[in-house]
Short mmCIF file of C-alpha atoms (C1' of nucleotides) in Angstrom, two decimals:
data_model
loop_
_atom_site.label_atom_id
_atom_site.label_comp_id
_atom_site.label_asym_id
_atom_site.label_seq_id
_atom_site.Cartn_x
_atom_site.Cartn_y
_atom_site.Cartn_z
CA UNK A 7 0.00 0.00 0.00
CA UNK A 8 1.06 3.66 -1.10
CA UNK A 9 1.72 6.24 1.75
CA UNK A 10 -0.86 9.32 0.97
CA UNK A 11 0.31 12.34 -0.34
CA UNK A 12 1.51 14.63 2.03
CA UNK A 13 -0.68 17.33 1.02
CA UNK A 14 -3.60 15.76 3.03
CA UNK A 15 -1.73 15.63 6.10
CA UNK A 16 -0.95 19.51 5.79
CA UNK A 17 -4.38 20.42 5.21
CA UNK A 18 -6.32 18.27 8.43
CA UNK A 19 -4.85 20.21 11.26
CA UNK A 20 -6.00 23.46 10.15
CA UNK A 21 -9.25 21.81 9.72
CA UNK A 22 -8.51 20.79 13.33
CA UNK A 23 -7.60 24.11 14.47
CA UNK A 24 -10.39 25.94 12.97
CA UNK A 25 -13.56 24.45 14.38
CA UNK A 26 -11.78 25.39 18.23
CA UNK A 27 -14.66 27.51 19.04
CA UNK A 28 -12.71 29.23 22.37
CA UNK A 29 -9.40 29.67 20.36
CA UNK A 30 -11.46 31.45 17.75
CA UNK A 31 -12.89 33.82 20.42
CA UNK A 32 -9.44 34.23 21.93
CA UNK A 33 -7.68 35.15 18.14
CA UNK A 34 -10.48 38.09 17.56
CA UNK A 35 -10.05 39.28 21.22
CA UNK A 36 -13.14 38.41 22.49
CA UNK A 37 -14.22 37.51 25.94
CA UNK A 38 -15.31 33.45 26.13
CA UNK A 39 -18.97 33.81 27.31
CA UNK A 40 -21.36 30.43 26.79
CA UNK A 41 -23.47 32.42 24.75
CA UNK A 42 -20.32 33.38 22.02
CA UNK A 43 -18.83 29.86 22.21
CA UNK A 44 -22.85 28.07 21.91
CA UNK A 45 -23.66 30.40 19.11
CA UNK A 46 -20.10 29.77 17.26
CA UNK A 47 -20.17 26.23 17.78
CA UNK A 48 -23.83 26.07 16.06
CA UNK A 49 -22.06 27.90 13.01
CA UNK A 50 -19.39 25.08 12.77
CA UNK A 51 -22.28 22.16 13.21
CA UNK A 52 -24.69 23.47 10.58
CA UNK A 53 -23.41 23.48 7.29
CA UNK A 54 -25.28 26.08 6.24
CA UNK A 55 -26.27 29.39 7.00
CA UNK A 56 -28.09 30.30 10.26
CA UNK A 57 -30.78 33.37 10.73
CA UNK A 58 -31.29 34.79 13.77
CA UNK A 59 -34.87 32.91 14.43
CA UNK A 60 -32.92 29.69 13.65
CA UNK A 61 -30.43 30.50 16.47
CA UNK A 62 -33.24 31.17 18.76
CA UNK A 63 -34.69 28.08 18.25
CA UNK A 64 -31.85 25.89 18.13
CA UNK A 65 -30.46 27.58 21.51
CA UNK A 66 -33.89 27.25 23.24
CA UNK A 67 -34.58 29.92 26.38
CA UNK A 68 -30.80 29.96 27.20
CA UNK A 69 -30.24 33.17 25.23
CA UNK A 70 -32.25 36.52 25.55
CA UNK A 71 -32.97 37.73 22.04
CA UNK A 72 -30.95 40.74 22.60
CA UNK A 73 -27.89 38.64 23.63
CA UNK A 74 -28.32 36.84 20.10
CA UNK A 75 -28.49 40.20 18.55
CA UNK A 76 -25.88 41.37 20.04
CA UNK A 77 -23.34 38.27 19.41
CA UNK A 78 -24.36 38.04 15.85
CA UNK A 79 -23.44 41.85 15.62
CA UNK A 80 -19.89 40.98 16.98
CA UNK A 81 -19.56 38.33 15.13
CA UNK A 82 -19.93 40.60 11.81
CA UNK A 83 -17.68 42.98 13.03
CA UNK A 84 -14.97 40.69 13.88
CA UNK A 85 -15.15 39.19 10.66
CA UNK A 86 -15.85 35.61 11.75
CA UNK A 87 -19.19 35.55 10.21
CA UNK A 88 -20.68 37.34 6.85
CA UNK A 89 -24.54 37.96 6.26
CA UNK A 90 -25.91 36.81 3.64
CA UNK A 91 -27.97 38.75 0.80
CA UNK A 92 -30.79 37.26 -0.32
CA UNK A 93 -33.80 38.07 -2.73
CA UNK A 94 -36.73 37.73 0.09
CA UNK A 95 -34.27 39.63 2.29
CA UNK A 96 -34.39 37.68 5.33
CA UNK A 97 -31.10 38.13 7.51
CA UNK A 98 -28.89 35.38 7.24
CA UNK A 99 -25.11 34.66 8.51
CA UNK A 100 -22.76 32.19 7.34
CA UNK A 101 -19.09 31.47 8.92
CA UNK A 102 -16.46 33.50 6.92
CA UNK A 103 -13.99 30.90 6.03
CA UNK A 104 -11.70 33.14 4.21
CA UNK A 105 -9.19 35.05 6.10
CA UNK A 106 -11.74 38.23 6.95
CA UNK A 107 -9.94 40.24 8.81
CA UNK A 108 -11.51 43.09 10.99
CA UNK A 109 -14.44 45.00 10.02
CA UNK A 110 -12.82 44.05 5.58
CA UNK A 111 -14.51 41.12 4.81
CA UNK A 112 -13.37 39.39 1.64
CA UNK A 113 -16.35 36.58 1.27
CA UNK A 114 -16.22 36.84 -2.66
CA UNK A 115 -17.57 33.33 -2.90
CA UNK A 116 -20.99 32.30 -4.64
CA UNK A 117 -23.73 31.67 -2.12
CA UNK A 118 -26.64 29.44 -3.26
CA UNK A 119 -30.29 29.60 -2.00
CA UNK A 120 -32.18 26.27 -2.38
CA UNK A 121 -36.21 26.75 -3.16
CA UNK A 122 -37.10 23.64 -2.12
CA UNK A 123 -35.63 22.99 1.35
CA UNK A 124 -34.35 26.75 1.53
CA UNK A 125 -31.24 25.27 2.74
CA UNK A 126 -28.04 28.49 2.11
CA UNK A 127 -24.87 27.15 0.84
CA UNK A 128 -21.48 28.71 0.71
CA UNK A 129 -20.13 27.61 -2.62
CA UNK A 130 -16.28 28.39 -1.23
CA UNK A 131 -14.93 27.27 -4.90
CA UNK A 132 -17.03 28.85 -7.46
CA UNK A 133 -15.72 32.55 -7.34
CA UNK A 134 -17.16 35.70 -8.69
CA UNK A 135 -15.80 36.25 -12.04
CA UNK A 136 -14.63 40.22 -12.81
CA UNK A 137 -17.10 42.55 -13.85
CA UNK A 138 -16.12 45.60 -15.95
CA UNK A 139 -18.28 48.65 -14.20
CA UNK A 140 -19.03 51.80 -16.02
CA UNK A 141 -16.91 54.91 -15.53
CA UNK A 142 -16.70 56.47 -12.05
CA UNK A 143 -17.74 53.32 -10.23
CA UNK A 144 -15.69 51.72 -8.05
CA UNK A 145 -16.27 48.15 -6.74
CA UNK A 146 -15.57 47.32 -3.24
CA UNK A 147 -17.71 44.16 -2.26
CA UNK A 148 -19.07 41.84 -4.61
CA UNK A 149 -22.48 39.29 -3.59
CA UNK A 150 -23.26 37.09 -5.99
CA UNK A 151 -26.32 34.92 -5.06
CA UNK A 152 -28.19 32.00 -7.15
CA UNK A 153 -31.29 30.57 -6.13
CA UNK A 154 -32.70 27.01 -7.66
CA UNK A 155 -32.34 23.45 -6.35
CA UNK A 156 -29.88 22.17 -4.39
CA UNK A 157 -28.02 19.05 -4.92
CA UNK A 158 -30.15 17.50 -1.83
CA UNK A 159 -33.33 18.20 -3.35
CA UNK A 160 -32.27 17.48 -7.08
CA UNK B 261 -26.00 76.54 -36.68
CA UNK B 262 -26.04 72.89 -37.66
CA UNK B 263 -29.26 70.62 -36.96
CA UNK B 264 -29.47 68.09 -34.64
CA UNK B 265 -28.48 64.84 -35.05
CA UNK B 266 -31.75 62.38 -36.23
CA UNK B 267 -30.77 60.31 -33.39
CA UNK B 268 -31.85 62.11 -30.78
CA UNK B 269 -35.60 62.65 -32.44
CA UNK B 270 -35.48 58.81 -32.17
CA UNK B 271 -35.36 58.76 -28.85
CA UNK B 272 -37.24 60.73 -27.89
CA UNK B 273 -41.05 59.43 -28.08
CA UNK B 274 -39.92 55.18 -26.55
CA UNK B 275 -38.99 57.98 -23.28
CA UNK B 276 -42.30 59.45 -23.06
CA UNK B 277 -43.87 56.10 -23.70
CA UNK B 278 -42.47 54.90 -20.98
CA UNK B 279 -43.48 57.45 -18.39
CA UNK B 280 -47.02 57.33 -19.12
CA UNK B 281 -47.64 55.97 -16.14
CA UNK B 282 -51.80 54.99 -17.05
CA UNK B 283 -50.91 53.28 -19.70
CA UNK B 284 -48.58 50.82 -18.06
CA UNK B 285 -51.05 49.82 -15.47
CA UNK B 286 -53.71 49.15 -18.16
CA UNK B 287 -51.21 47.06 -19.50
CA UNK B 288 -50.78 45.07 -17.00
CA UNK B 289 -54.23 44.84 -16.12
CA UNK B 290 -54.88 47.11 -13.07
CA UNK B 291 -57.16 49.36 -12.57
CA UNK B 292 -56.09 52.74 -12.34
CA UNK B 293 -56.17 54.41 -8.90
CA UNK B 294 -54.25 57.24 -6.94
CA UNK B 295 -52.15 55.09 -5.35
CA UNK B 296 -50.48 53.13 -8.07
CA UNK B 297 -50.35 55.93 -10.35
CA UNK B 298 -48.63 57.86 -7.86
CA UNK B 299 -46.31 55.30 -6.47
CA UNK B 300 -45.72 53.97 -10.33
CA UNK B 301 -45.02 58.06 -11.38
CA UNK B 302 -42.39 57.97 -8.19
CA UNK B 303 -40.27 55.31 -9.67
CA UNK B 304 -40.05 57.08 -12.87
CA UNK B 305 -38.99 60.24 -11.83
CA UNK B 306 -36.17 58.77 -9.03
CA UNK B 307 -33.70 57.11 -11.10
CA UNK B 308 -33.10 55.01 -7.96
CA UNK B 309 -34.20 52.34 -6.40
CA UNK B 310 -36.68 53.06 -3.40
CA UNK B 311 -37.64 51.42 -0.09
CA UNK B 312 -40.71 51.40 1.45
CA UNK B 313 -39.56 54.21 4.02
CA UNK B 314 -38.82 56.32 1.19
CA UNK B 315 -41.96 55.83 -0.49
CA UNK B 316 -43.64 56.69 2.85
CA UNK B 317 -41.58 60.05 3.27
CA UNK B 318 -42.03 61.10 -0.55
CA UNK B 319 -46.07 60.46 -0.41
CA UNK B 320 -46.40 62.32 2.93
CA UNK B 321 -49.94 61.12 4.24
CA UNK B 322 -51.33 60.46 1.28
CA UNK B 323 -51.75 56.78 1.63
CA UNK B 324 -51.60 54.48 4.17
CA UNK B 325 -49.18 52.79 5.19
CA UNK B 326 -50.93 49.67 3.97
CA UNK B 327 -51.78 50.76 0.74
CA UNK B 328 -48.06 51.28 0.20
CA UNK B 329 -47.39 47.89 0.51
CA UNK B 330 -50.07 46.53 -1.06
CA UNK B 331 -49.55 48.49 -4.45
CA UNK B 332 -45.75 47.34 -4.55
CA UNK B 333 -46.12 43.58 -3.49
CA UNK B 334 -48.49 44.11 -6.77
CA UNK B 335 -46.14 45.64 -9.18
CA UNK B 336 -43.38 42.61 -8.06
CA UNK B 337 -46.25 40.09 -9.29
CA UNK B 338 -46.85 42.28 -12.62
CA UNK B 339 -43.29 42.21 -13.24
CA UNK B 340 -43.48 45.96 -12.96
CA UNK B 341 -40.56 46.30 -10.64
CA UNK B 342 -38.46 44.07 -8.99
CA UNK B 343 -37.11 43.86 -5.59
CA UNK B 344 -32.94 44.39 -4.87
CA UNK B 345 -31.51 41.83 -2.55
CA UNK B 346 -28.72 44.32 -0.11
CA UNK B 347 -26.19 42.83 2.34
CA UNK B 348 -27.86 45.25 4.64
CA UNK B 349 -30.83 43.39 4.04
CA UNK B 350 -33.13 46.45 3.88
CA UNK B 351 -35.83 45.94 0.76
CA UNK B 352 -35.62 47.99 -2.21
CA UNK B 353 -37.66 48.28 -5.36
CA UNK B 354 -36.46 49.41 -9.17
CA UNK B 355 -38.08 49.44 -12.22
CA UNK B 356 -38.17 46.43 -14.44
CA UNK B 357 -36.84 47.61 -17.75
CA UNK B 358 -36.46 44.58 -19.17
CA UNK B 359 -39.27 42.92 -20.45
CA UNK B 360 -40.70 40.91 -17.24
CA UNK B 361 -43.65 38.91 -17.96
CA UNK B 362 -46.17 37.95 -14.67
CA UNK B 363 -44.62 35.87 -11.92
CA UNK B 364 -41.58 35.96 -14.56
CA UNK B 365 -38.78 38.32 -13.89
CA UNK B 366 -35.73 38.30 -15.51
CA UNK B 367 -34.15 41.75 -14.29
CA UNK B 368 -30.42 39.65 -14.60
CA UNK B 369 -28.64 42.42 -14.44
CA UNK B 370 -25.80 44.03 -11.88
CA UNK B 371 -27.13 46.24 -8.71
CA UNK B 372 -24.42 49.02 -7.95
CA UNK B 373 -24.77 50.34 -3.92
CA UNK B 374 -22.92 53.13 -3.19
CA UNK B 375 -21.92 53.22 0.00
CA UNK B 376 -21.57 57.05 0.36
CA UNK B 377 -25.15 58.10 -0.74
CA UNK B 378 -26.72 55.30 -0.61
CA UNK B 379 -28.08 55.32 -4.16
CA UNK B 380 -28.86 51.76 -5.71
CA UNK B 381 -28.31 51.63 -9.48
CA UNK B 382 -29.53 49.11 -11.89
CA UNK B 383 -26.95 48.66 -14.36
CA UNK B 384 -28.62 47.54 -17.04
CA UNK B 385 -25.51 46.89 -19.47
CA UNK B 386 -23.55 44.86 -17.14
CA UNK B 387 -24.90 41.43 -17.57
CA UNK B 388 -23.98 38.75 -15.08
CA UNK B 389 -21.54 36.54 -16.77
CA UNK B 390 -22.32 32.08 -16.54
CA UNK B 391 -21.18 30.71 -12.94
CA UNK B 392 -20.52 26.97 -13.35
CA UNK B 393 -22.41 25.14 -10.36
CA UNK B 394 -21.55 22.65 -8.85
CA UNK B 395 -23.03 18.83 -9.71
CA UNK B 396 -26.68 18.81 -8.91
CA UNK B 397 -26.90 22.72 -8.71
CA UNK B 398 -29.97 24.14 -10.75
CA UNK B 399 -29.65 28.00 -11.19
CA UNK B 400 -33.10 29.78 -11.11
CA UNK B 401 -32.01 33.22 -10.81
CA UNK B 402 -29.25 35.14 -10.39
CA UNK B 403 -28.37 38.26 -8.53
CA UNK B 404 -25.24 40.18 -8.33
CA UNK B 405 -24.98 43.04 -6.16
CA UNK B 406 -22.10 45.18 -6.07
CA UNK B 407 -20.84 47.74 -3.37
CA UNK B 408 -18.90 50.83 -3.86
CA UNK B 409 -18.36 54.16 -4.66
CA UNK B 410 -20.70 55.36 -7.31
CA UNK B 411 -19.49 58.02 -10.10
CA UNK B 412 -21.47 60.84 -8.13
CA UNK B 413 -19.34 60.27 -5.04
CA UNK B 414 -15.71 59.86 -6.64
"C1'" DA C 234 -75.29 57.88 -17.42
"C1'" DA C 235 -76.70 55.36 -13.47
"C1'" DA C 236 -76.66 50.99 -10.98
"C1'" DA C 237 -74.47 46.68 -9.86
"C1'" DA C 238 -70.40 44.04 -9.22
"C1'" DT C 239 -65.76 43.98 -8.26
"C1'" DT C 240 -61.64 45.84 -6.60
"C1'" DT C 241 -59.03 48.73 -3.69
"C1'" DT C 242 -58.38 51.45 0.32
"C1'" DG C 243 -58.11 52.81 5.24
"C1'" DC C 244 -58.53 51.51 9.80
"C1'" DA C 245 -57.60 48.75 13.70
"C1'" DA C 246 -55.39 45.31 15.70
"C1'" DC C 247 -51.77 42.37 15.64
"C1'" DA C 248 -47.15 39.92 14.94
"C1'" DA C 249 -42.42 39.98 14.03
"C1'" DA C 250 -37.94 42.12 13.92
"C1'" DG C 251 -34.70 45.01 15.81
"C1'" DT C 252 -32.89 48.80 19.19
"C1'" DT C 253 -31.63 51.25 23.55
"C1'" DG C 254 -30.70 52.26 28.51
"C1'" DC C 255 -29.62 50.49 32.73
"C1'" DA C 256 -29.00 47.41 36.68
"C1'" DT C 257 -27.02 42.85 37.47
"C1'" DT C 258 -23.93 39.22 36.41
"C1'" DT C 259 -19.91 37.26 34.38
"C1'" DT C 260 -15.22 37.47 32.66
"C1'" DG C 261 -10.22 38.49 32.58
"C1'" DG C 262 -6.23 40.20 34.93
"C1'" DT C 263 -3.68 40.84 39.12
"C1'" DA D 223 -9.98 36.08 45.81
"C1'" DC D 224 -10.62 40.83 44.37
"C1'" DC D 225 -11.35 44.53 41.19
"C1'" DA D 226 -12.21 46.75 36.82
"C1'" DA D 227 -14.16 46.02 32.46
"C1'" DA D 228 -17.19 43.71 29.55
"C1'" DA D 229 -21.36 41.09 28.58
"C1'" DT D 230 -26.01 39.75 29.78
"C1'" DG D 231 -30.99 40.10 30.85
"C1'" DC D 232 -34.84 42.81 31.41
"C1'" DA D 233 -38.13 46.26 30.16
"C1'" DA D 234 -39.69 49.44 27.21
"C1'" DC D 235 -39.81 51.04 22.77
"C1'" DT D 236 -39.46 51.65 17.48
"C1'" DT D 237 -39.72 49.90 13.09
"C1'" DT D 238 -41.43 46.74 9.76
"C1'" DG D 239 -44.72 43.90 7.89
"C1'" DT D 240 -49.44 41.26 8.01
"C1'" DT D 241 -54.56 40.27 8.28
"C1'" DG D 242 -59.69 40.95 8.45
"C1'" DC D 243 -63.27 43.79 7.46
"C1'" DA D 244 -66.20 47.83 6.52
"C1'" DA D 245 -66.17 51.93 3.53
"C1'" DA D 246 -64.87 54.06 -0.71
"C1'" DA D 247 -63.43 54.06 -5.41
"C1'" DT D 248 -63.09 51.81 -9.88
"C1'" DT D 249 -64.76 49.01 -13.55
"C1'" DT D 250 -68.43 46.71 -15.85
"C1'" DT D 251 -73.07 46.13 -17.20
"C1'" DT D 252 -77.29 47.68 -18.52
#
DNA sequence: AAAAATTTTGCAACAAAGTTGCATTTTGGT
DNA sequence: ACCAAAATGCAACTTTGTTGCAAAATTTTT
């Protein structure tokens, strides 16, 4: 039997490393409450994007809305997560896996919006091709979001 | 003094056909009230997209608040206008100048936010170029929504 | 042109979403 | 364990959007 390629080993402790909800607190200087490391961890365990009802539900009574408000709103500014625009403009917020530092996030990936199960993806590897804008405009941030069927519901 | 160029004589009469506000809703099948000519006659002279609020401010208390959005969920179901999708996720509304059908819209072209002024342009000559999806990915629509500084701010 | 039928509007009441100030609790540093 | 700073929960409030129904306006029919 071959010996893998190394460039699998490289990549898992990263992996590893990234879904250490306190050490992610600690990088972006941020206190470790249980509502910041709850509300984080939900973020690594769904693999989609989370509104703020869906984090009220999925956290129960152990939150006060404004507490989820509040963390969310962190959250943004710290760059860990990134809402989401979508066409029925509901509020959602999805992990930034890029390197987003503070308060510049660089999330120019593709997000996708499924119809049927309404499921929001981050599609990390389709990225936003160049657009030429007219004279006079300058592009800073870039959403691109698709709406259809997802691969689940295909 | 030389004459004009033919050209603009062209264009002329498709601009005033356009703003005639009556005739659009008869198009479409509506009858024609205060309200939606009004609200239709707004769109056409901002050169923007408008929210609700703004709506609201620029009618003063002519309508109710109801009314308001009443008479634009209806004009998103004509095709009449369609709605922006903003990272902010606060609704706006823009003319469909393509040629939307009922239930139909195909408005695929870029949104330009400044982030400045807060104008919303339609840019109706930058198309959104093909994203390859993933396996089992069905696009439906497509919206591409970029943030900047427009040409009035630079 | 007036009456009938249909549609639209305004009102009231409600539901959901989001914000703000302040006292209390929790966290991080010593 | 203590103290200063930060975060939380609570209450009250604002904004945003929805629903049912009677009154008014629009369209259709005669």
């Amino acid at each position: 039997m071959r010996a893998l390629p190394m460039v699998y080993l490289i990549t898992i402790p990263e992996l590893l490393m990234v879904t250490n909800v306190k050490e992610i607190l600690k990088k972006n200087q941020l206190s470790i409450t249980e509502s910041r490391r709850k509300i984080l961890q939900l973020f690594y365990n769904a693999n989609d994007a989370l509104s703020h009802a869906d984090i009220e539900k999925l956290t129960g009574d152990d939150f006060d809305r404004v507490t989820i408000y509040r963390t969310l709103q962190t959250f943004v500014e710290k760059g860990i997560v990134h809402t989401i625009p979508t066409a029925d403009n509901s509020v959602r917020y999805a992990l930034c896996k890029d390197n987003c530092t503070e308060g510049h996030h660089h999330d120019n990936h593709v997000h996708f919006l499924c119809d049927e199960c309404g499921k929001t993806y981050c599609l990390d590897h389709v990225t936003i091709p160049d657009i030429q804008l007219p004279k006079g405009f300058h592009q800073k941030q870039t959403d691109l979001v698709i709406s259809g069927v997802c691969k689940n519901c295909d």
